[in-house]
């Protein structure tokens, strides 16, 4: 484990920005203009999808994927200049937020600077040509970390960017050797103490398939040795199966609870309902009332909360990775005010240090609870957005819903759920 990882990360919210689609202009400057609005949502860390130039060879779509990088040490001229980016980061810092950038170290575009200048640092097929080990990634070629000179170049690149930003989100990090990440973390720490390391850890099925092909693919447990935060793809499949009716809430809760005993005590999972690779929350949960509950649950979950740009506008359409496809900021309900209220829940100290347990309370209701030193924080979420009567699990009394400010009554060991999310501290006032 990255033993120095602070559990304070569990009190934070990360906001993911795809510069190309964030505005019609698709520039760093337009993001900078919007920083006050982002901060007002309750955001601690801004993560930028790759900001580097994109290769032209084998492009997908007319503009290419930002994950087919041509030069790790430059910025995409479509977005602006390096100085524009430095100015943007300074503006982020001035508002009390941190900034991380995407690091795509498993592969480059086929016409990248590295491919042209150091072809020996790449994976080669039996015929000697460049290639990649994941067939449908046709716009990239894999790097070969068997060459230590590549390690030195990549780490120097990280140290350069660490002089500007506060951390890195590392794309398909499990496909890069753990020993590399450990060394990179150690060396970058000298440049940026407290650097944030987020791993795009992968689905269990992806790991199993890669290992079956003879590839190295790190488990989440291995990833946590070098990274502060990992994706929750280990349970995302359970969530989608639950939404599709293929898995029960109890099964989903069991999968989440398992994380409490298989990862280190200071583990931090990145909790999300959507990201640039997955469908929008408004698509996955079309009912506004159900989505309010799942969003509140997102903020209550143990880990760091992720918002993907446009989620606050309830956008249903996920922007293309390969074409100009700007976010329609008026495409749905604006939930910014609700997110700000949930941010106050996110900052509760029990979410940082408490033990966590999730249960199916019946009738489509999830009941989550943190405990520490006799204190309890209870969350009740109607995943279908419907009224229900459940066992309260708390002493009878009057409670304040920390989300809405309304009074919630527990009587005869029962709780009447009105269809809206509830978060309450478990010390109750007597019922008069």
XYZ file of C-alpha atoms in Angstrom:
432
model
C 0.000 0.000 0.000
C 0.971 3.586 -0.449
C 1.137 3.807 3.342
C 1.356 7.582 3.338
C -2.022 7.905 1.579
C -4.196 10.246 3.618
C -7.777 9.241 4.352
C -8.598 12.963 4.001
C -8.984 12.129 0.301
C -12.258 10.432 1.282
C -13.707 13.842 2.117
C -12.988 15.234 -1.339
C -14.718 15.604 -4.695
C -12.931 15.332 -8.042
C -14.265 16.959 -11.206
C -13.220 15.560 -14.595
C -12.834 17.968 -17.541
C -12.595 17.044 -21.219
C -11.273 20.327 -22.619
C -12.290 19.612 -26.226
C -15.951 19.161 -25.291
C -16.210 21.458 -22.258
C -17.055 24.472 -24.411
C -17.695 25.253 -28.054
C -14.236 26.793 -28.204
C -12.589 23.771 -26.566
C -9.760 25.734 -24.964
C -7.970 26.087 -21.646
C -9.100 29.718 -21.506
C -12.800 28.793 -21.578
C -12.312 26.346 -18.708
C -10.533 29.066 -16.737
C -13.535 31.360 -17.202
C -15.735 28.744 -15.517
C -13.605 27.916 -12.481
C -15.744 29.844 -9.986
C -18.785 27.808 -11.025
C -16.851 24.546 -10.700
C -15.556 25.496 -7.264
C -19.076 26.429 -6.153
C -20.219 22.851 -6.864
C -17.947 21.731 -4.039
C -14.870 20.539 -5.917
C -11.419 19.895 -4.448
C -9.527 18.424 -7.405
C -9.882 19.031 -11.151
C -8.708 16.203 -13.397
C -8.045 16.983 -17.052
C -8.341 14.259 -19.647
C -5.106 14.152 -21.716
C -3.935 17.632 -22.681
C -1.181 16.478 -25.072
C -1.011 16.526 -28.896
C -2.854 13.674 -30.605
C -1.296 11.462 -33.277
C -2.495 11.648 -36.870
C -1.718 8.098 -37.981
C -4.525 5.517 -37.536
C -6.782 8.138 -35.927
C -10.235 7.170 -34.779
C -12.658 9.809 -36.047
C -11.591 13.113 -37.534
C -9.861 14.472 -34.412
C -8.564 11.305 -32.795
C -8.680 10.005 -29.241
C -6.927 12.087 -26.572
C -5.514 8.755 -25.387
C -3.476 8.353 -28.613
C -0.745 10.761 -27.533
C 1.936 12.043 -29.891
C 4.174 13.883 -27.410
C 4.084 13.550 -23.619
C 6.021 16.787 -23.143
C 3.800 19.155 -25.128
C 0.209 20.401 -25.042
C -2.458 20.024 -27.710
C -2.383 23.289 -29.719
C -6.165 23.034 -30.140
C -6.458 23.779 -26.412
C -3.883 26.582 -26.254
C -0.238 26.904 -25.274
C 1.769 25.594 -22.338
C 1.619 29.085 -20.866
C -2.181 29.028 -21.200
C -2.197 25.783 -19.244
C 0.131 27.143 -16.577
C -2.191 30.111 -16.184
C -5.186 27.784 -15.871
C -3.466 25.729 -13.156
C -2.509 28.900 -11.279
C -6.158 29.985 -11.389
C -7.229 26.582 -10.047
C -4.755 26.893 -7.186
C -5.915 30.447 -6.453
C -9.390 29.046 -5.790
C -8.139 26.461 -3.333
C -8.390 23.491 -5.687
C -5.775 21.059 -6.947
C -5.147 19.914 -10.508
C -4.193 16.515 -11.909
C -3.605 15.460 -15.504
C -4.058 12.199 -17.370
C -0.940 10.068 -17.844
C -1.189 7.513 -20.665
C 1.911 5.387 -20.220
C 0.865 2.021 -21.655
C 0.926 3.234 -25.241
C 1.368 6.137 -27.691
C 0.069 7.001 -31.143
C 1.877 5.112 -33.963
C 3.490 8.393 -35.112
C 4.510 9.659 -31.686
C 7.804 11.395 -30.964
C 8.919 8.335 -29.024
C 8.024 5.939 -31.865
C 10.069 8.019 -34.284
C 13.050 8.556 -31.997
C 13.117 5.423 -29.823
C 11.407 2.553 -31.657
C 13.376 0.147 -29.454
C 11.223 1.204 -26.489
C 8.084 -0.358 -28.006
C 6.409 -3.743 -28.139
C 6.942 -5.406 -31.519
C 4.970 -8.169 -33.177
C 6.764 -11.324 -34.403
C 7.295 -9.693 -37.814
C 9.073 -6.768 -36.145
C 6.331 -4.200 -36.687
C 4.764 -2.058 -33.975
C 1.662 -3.436 -32.352
C -0.565 -3.515 -29.316
C -1.822 -6.373 -27.202
C -5.448 -5.135 -26.976
C -6.827 -5.669 -30.446
C -9.575 -3.032 -30.660
C -7.189 -0.226 -29.643
C -6.269 0.240 -33.301
C -5.020 3.832 -32.952
C -2.158 3.112 -30.539
C 1.028 1.051 -30.155
C 2.262 -0.400 -26.857
C 5.396 0.620 -25.000
C 7.787 -2.032 -23.644
C 8.867 -1.410 -20.053
C 11.537 -4.077 -20.318
C 13.796 -1.203 -21.423
C 15.036 0.796 -18.412
C 15.914 3.794 -20.597
C 12.167 4.187 -21.152
C 11.656 4.306 -17.384
C 14.090 7.195 -17.059
C 12.409 9.165 -19.857
C 8.908 8.602 -18.505
C 9.847 9.527 -14.944
C 11.623 12.689 -16.089
C 8.439 13.591 -17.950
C 6.383 13.069 -14.796
C 8.797 15.228 -12.813
C 8.438 18.009 -15.401
C 4.642 18.017 -15.102
C 4.835 17.631 -11.315
C 6.457 21.045 -11.327
C 3.115 22.382 -12.590
C 0.302 20.087 -11.404
C -0.576 18.268 -8.178
C -0.915 14.723 -9.402
C -1.735 12.186 -12.073
C -4.581 9.978 -13.209
C -2.835 7.008 -14.804
C -4.617 5.379 -17.731
C -4.848 1.552 -17.648
C -2.202 1.612 -14.919
C -2.478 -2.189 -14.343
C -0.824 -2.820 -17.724
C 2.354 -0.978 -16.672
C 4.753 -2.757 -14.258
C 4.168 -2.083 -10.567
C 7.902 -1.588 -10.051
C 7.808 1.329 -12.487
C 4.964 3.032 -10.609
C 6.737 2.552 -7.276
C 9.919 4.147 -8.599
C 8.002 6.948 -10.292
C 6.119 7.724 -7.097
C 9.342 7.856 -5.108
C 11.099 10.199 -7.534
C 8.125 12.492 -8.155
C 7.638 12.947 -4.417
C 10.902 14.916 -4.336
C 9.425 17.384 -6.834
C 5.803 17.456 -5.642
C 5.442 16.298 -2.007
C 1.969 14.856 -1.492
C 1.487 14.212 -5.204
C -1.915 12.571 -5.853
C -1.802 9.219 -7.673
C -5.073 7.929 -9.176
C -5.112 4.603 -11.000
C -7.604 3.675 -13.659
C -7.764 0.166 -12.287
C -9.730 -2.186 -14.517
C -12.636 -4.605 -14.471
C -11.971 -8.097 -13.050
C -12.976 -9.608 -16.399
C -10.390 -7.460 -18.213
C -7.662 -8.527 -15.794
C -8.569 -12.208 -16.148
C -8.646 -11.989 -19.951
C -5.270 -10.250 -20.088
C -3.668 -12.818 -17.789
C -5.150 -15.624 -19.900
C -3.272 -14.122 -22.876
C -0.046 -14.181 -20.890
C -0.033 -10.439 -20.166
C 0.757 -8.864 -16.835
C -2.284 -7.115 -15.380
C -2.211 -5.768 -11.839
C -5.012 -6.412 -9.377
C -6.501 -3.580 -7.313
C -4.660 -4.932 -4.268
C -1.353 -4.591 -6.138
C -2.306 -1.152 -7.475
C -2.836 0.143 -3.935
C 0.883 -0.409 -3.218
C 1.734 2.537 -5.461
C -1.476 4.530 -5.832
C -3.575 6.603 -3.451
C -6.863 6.078 -5.283
C -8.177 3.414 -7.633
C -11.305 3.140 -9.739
C -14.249 1.154 -8.406
C -14.521 -1.019 -11.495
C -14.356 -4.008 -9.148
C -17.989 -3.241 -8.178
C -19.217 -1.133 -11.120
C -20.376 -4.277 -12.922
C -22.434 -5.240 -9.878
C -24.052 -1.785 -9.944
C -24.997 -1.976 -13.622
C -26.338 -5.521 -13.204
C -28.361 -4.256 -10.266
C -29.849 -1.440 -12.367
C -30.701 -3.965 -15.087
C -32.441 -6.268 -12.614
C -29.842 -9.004 -13.102
C -28.497 -8.692 -9.556
C -30.166 -7.812 -6.269
C -29.368 -4.856 -4.041
C -28.173 -7.372 -1.471
C -25.632 -8.775 -3.939
C -24.411 -5.282 -4.785
C -24.116 -4.420 -1.090
C -22.134 -7.611 -0.482
C -19.672 -6.636 -3.237
C -19.174 -3.168 -1.735
C -18.767 -4.552 1.791
C -16.090 -6.937 0.567
C -13.863 -3.931 -0.178
C -13.667 -3.221 3.555
C -11.798 -6.466 4.203
C -9.703 -7.051 1.072
C -8.015 -3.643 0.796
C -5.713 -1.789 3.213
C -7.279 0.213 6.009
C -6.599 3.537 4.292
C -7.861 2.473 0.850
C -9.585 5.136 -1.255
C -11.905 4.177 -4.096
C -12.998 6.686 -6.751
C -16.806 6.513 -6.652
C -18.708 7.480 -9.789
C -21.967 7.118 -11.638
C -20.411 8.154 -14.942
C -17.072 8.943 -16.562
C -15.750 9.568 -20.067
C -15.704 5.805 -20.781
C -19.139 4.950 -19.379
C -22.728 6.086 -20.016
C -24.098 9.169 -18.316
C -25.884 8.917 -14.974
C -29.017 10.410 -16.556
C -28.933 7.583 -19.097
C -28.271 4.859 -16.553
C -30.895 6.129 -14.088
C -33.581 7.928 -16.134
C -35.944 8.533 -13.199
C -35.083 11.927 -11.603
C -36.213 10.779 -8.141
C -34.189 7.563 -8.333
C -31.222 9.530 -9.635
C -31.417 11.935 -6.680
C -31.077 8.945 -4.368
C -28.235 7.329 -6.293
C -26.418 10.685 -6.456
C -26.775 11.149 -2.699
C -25.495 7.594 -2.247
C -22.538 8.452 -4.502
C -21.569 11.236 -2.094
C -22.124 8.992 0.943
C -19.994 6.097 -0.318
C -16.610 5.461 1.258
C -13.977 6.948 -1.040
C -13.589 10.026 -3.229
C -16.524 11.289 -5.306
C -16.065 11.816 -9.049
C -18.182 14.153 -11.178
C -17.776 14.144 -14.964
C -18.295 17.514 -16.636
C -21.958 17.866 -17.563
C -23.192 15.563 -14.811
C -24.342 18.627 -12.873
C -26.558 19.515 -15.856
C -28.060 15.994 -15.932
C -26.762 15.512 -19.477
C -27.824 12.199 -20.974
C -25.499 12.251 -23.976
C -21.880 11.203 -23.425
C -19.490 13.339 -25.542
C -17.557 11.582 -28.269
C -13.871 10.908 -27.705
C -13.099 11.290 -31.406
C -15.122 14.237 -32.776
C -16.163 17.755 -31.783
C -19.180 17.137 -29.577
C -19.539 19.988 -27.037
C -21.513 19.453 -23.859
C -25.096 20.729 -24.038
C -25.168 22.564 -20.729
C -28.912 23.171 -21.084
C -29.691 19.577 -21.922
C -31.191 18.587 -18.588
C -31.988 19.548 -15.012
C -29.378 21.688 -13.244
C -28.568 19.902 -9.960
C -25.704 22.177 -8.936
C -27.447 23.349 -5.753
C -28.103 19.759 -4.672
C -24.483 18.797 -5.304
C -23.283 21.668 -3.164
C -25.495 20.451 -0.302
C -24.146 16.921 -0.732
C -20.605 18.276 -0.597
C -21.248 19.212 3.038
C -22.122 15.552 3.690
C -18.926 14.520 1.905
C -16.896 16.543 4.405
C -18.334 14.786 7.477
C -15.446 13.335 9.551
C -17.036 9.893 9.818
C -16.742 9.458 6.033
C -13.002 9.729 6.495
C -12.393 7.493 9.508
C -15.487 5.397 10.181
C -16.008 1.722 9.460
C -18.512 1.308 6.637
C -21.333 -1.150 6.033
C -23.991 -1.316 3.317
C -27.211 -3.352 3.410
C -30.375 -3.992 1.427
C -33.157 -2.657 3.662
C -35.918 -4.033 1.439
C -38.337 -2.386 -1.002
C -35.483 -1.049 -3.150
C -33.852 0.833 -0.264
C -30.122 0.820 0.502
C -29.077 1.544 4.072
C -25.458 2.580 4.658
C -23.756 3.321 7.955
C -20.468 4.644 9.299
C -19.374 3.949 12.899
C -16.492 5.198 15.004
C -16.047 5.780 18.749
C -19.751 5.346 19.469
C -20.794 7.816 16.744
C -22.940 6.768 13.817
C -23.878 8.316 10.473
C -26.718 6.605 8.648
C -27.737 6.997 5.001
C -31.026 5.733 3.580
C -31.469 5.744 -0.192
C -34.586 4.733 -2.107
C -32.951 3.479 -5.288
C -36.276 3.556 -7.147
C -37.263 6.941 -5.721
C -40.397 5.473 -4.151
C -41.881 5.598 -0.628
C -41.227 2.597 1.578
C -41.420 1.416 5.168
C -38.205 -0.143 6.490
C -36.622 -1.162 9.785
C -34.884 1.938 11.076
C -31.890 0.370 12.799
C -31.671 3.437 15.074
C -33.289 4.348 18.398
C -36.789 5.808 18.176
C -36.755 9.576 18.031
C -36.631 12.650 15.822
C -33.661 13.069 13.504
C -32.507 15.857 11.233
C -31.995 14.921 7.597
C -28.604 16.487 6.884
C -29.468 16.744 3.187
C -32.814 18.556 3.347
C -32.867 19.860 6.920
C -36.245 18.208 7.466
C -37.180 16.117 10.497
C -37.236 12.339 10.131
C -39.090 10.200 12.667
C -38.178 6.702 13.789
C -41.060 4.987 15.624
C -41.443 1.424 16.872
C -38.173 0.556 15.170
C -39.531 1.687 11.803
C -38.606 4.436 9.345
C -41.033 5.871 6.802
C -39.051 6.674 3.649
C -40.771 9.263 1.457
C -38.746 8.501 -1.664
C -36.012 11.088 -1.057
C -32.518 10.379 0.336
C -31.875 10.648 4.074
C -28.588 11.149 5.927
C -28.741 11.446 9.709
C -26.527 11.272 12.745
C -27.783 8.457 14.944
C -28.223 10.453 18.166
C -31.939 11.144 18.211
C -34.077 13.680 20.043
C -37.004 12.151 22.006
C -40.391 12.220 20.293
C -42.687 14.582 22.201
